[in-house]
Amino acid sequence: MAEGAIVLRGVAKTFRRRSEHTAALTAIDLDIPEGQFVAVIGPSGCGKSTLLRVIAGLLTPDAGTVSIAGLSSLEARRTKWFGLVPQTPALLPWRDVRGNIGLLGELNRHGGRAPGDGHLIPVDVDTLIATVGLHGFESALPHELSGGMQQRVALARAFALGAPVLLMDEPFASLDELTREEMRFLLLSIWEKRPRPAADPSTDGGRARTVLFVTHSLEEAVLLADRVLVLSARPGRIIADLAIDLPRPRVAAQADTDEFVRHTREVRAALRLGAGQ
Ligand code: ADP
């Protein structure tokens, strides 16, 4: 199987607390090829975060299987096949910008793992700091940064790991609209520089970065993704799988085009159907 691919078969998850059962996900079948940018959207509480947490091995599904590049979630987590970007930046308050961004790489080395293990995509921390616009803030502590700057650090930290898969859970939800838009294009500009999937996955080009991005904004989903998965109301199941064939690199002006509007209309219609409206 190609590196970076995510495959789910018959995944279901129900939360059980005493007599209370909450079915969060049901019958999830999914194939994400290497290098694809996939957005997941659905009504609030439909199981989007649960899906991401099951893939990341933070929750065990009640049924079904998950594989990341042919590995189980736990094995993929242990070998740093994916980076996880949460809703809030969760930076270490006592570490400066460079310390937070470089942290995971250091842990890898201390754990006896290093880019030489083969799958990690080499990334230069200083280049990454400059790309996210934090040049000059390398020694700043998180409390000295604005919310937007902290989220830039979190984004850079996720990329610094060099993992072939990024799992992102509404990473820009807490930001104001202007900063959100800026962060979307920043994410795209870093992602679009990824290695391309090669015909022969044993070559370097076979380490393209795959992104699974949870959002509740349909404009964000259409703007970012190659493909949008729409989940139904809880228990979440995939009710639409829509290809977004807008040209890349994506630019802000695309949001005014007929194609963009057509795609958002399509996603909105699927969302309404899933919410039972
Ligand atoms: P979304 O991300 O789509 O808003 P979630 O995946 O967070 O939805 O949650 C799906 C459903 O599962 C919700 O009804 C939520 O209350 C419930 N849920 C999530 N995590 C837990 C948990 N740890 N224990 C019990 N119920 C949970």
PDB file of N, CA and C and ligand atoms in Angstrom, residues 15 17 22 24 43-50 234, ligand 1:
ATOM      1  N   PHE A  15     -20.066   5.708  22.511  1.00  0.00           N
ATOM      2  CA  PHE A  15     -19.569   6.022  23.857  1.00  0.00           C
ATOM      3  C   PHE A  15     -20.553   5.437  24.868  1.00  0.00           C
ATOM      4  N   ARG A  17     -21.501   5.283  28.906  1.00  0.00           N
ATOM      5  CA  ARG A  17     -21.268   5.726  30.284  1.00  0.00           C
ATOM      6  C   ARG A  17     -22.475   5.290  31.106  1.00  0.00           C
ATOM      7  N   THR A  22     -24.034   6.702  23.585  1.00  0.00           N
ATOM      8  CA  THR A  22     -24.060   7.703  22.513  1.00  0.00           C
ATOM      9  C   THR A  22     -23.369   7.120  21.290  1.00  0.00           C
ATOM     10  N   ALA A  24     -21.675   7.520  18.096  1.00  0.00           N
ATOM     11  CA  ALA A  24     -21.038   8.693  17.468  1.00  0.00           C
ATOM     12  C   ALA A  24     -20.729   8.455  15.998  1.00  0.00           C
ATOM     13  N   PRO A  43     -22.838  18.298  10.710  1.00  0.00           N
ATOM     14  CA  PRO A  43     -23.446  19.080  11.782  1.00  0.00           C
ATOM     15  C   PRO A  43     -22.672  18.937  13.091  1.00  0.00           C
ATOM     16  N   SER A  44     -22.800  19.907  13.959  1.00  0.00           N
ATOM     17  CA  SER A  44     -22.114  19.875  15.242  1.00  0.00           C
ATOM     18  C   SER A  44     -22.513  18.610  16.016  1.00  0.00           C
ATOM     19  N   GLY A  45     -21.525  17.933  16.590  1.00  0.00           N
ATOM     20  CA  GLY A  45     -21.800  16.731  17.384  1.00  0.00           C
ATOM     21  C   GLY A  45     -22.024  15.474  16.567  1.00  0.00           C
ATOM     22  N   CYS A  46     -21.711  15.514  15.256  1.00  0.00           N
ATOM     23  CA  CYS A  46     -22.010  14.352  14.401  1.00  0.00           C
ATOM     24  C   CYS A  46     -20.906  13.300  14.432  1.00  0.00           C
ATOM     25  N   GLY A  47     -19.794  13.593  15.085  1.00  0.00           N
ATOM     26  CA  GLY A  47     -18.746  12.575  15.190  1.00  0.00           C
ATOM     27  C   GLY A  47     -17.462  12.896  14.430  1.00  0.00           C
ATOM     28  N   LYS A  48     -17.288  14.151  14.000  1.00  0.00           N
ATOM     29  CA  LYS A  48     -16.088  14.514  13.221  1.00  0.00           C
ATOM     30  C   LYS A  48     -14.815  14.323  14.051  1.00  0.00           C
ATOM     31  N   SER A  49     -14.813  14.890  15.270  1.00  0.00           N
ATOM     32  CA  SER A  49     -13.622  14.745  16.126  1.00  0.00           C
ATOM     33  C   SER A  49     -13.403  13.287  16.483  1.00  0.00           C
ATOM     34  N   THR A  50     -14.504  12.587  16.718  1.00  0.00           N
ATOM     35  CA  THR A  50     -14.391  11.163  17.061  1.00  0.00           C
ATOM     36  C   THR A  50     -13.699  10.411  15.924  1.00  0.00           C
ATOM     37  N   ARG A 234     -25.535  12.717  14.011  1.00  0.00           N
ATOM     38  CA  ARG A 234     -25.117  11.566  14.812  1.00  0.00           C
ATOM     39  C   ARG A 234     -26.113  10.405  14.743  1.00  0.00           C
TER      40      ARG A 234
HETATM   41  P1  ADP B   1     -18.153  16.804  16.334  1.00  0.00           P
HETATM   42  O1  ADP B   1     -16.662  16.832  16.306  1.00  0.00           O
HETATM   43  O2  ADP B   1     -18.751  16.432  15.013  1.00  0.00           O
HETATM   44  O3  ADP B   1     -18.775  18.047  16.888  1.00  0.00           O
HETATM   45  P2  ADP B   1     -17.737  14.753  18.340  1.00  0.00           P
HETATM   46  O4  ADP B   1     -17.009  13.690  17.598  1.00  0.00           O
HETATM   47  O5  ADP B   1     -16.964  15.621  19.254  1.00  0.00           O
HETATM   48  O6  ADP B   1     -18.608  15.613  17.324  1.00  0.00           O
HETATM   49  O7  ADP B   1     -18.879  14.051  19.224  1.00  0.00           O
HETATM   50  C1  ADP B   1     -19.838  13.154  18.669  1.00  0.00           C
HETATM   51  C2  ADP B   1     -20.810  12.746  19.764  1.00  0.00           C
HETATM   52  O8  ADP B   1     -20.134  11.907  20.704  1.00  0.00           O
HETATM   53  C3  ADP B   1     -21.372  13.911  20.550  1.00  0.00           C
HETATM   54  O9  ADP B   1     -22.725  13.614  20.870  1.00  0.00           O
HETATM   55  C4  ADP B   1     -20.533  13.947  21.809  1.00  0.00           C
HETATM   56  O10 ADP B   1     -21.257  14.471  22.895  1.00  0.00           O
HETATM   57  C5  ADP B   1     -20.206  12.472  22.023  1.00  0.00           C
HETATM   58  N1  ADP B   1     -18.898  12.272  22.660  1.00  0.00           N
HETATM   59  C6  ADP B   1     -17.703  12.684  22.181  1.00  0.00           C
HETATM   60  N2  ADP B   1     -16.701  12.314  23.006  1.00  0.00           N
HETATM   61  C7  ADP B   1     -17.287  11.663  24.036  1.00  0.00           C
HETATM   62  C8  ADP B   1     -16.807  11.016  25.228  1.00  0.00           C
HETATM   63  N3  ADP B   1     -15.490  10.989  25.511  1.00  0.00           N
HETATM   64  N4  ADP B   1     -17.707  10.447  26.058  1.00  0.00           N
HETATM   65  C9  ADP B   1     -19.025  10.469  25.782  1.00  0.00           C
HETATM   66  N5  ADP B   1     -19.557  11.039  24.676  1.00  0.00           N
HETATM   67  C10 ADP B   1     -18.711  11.631  23.818  1.00  0.00           C
END
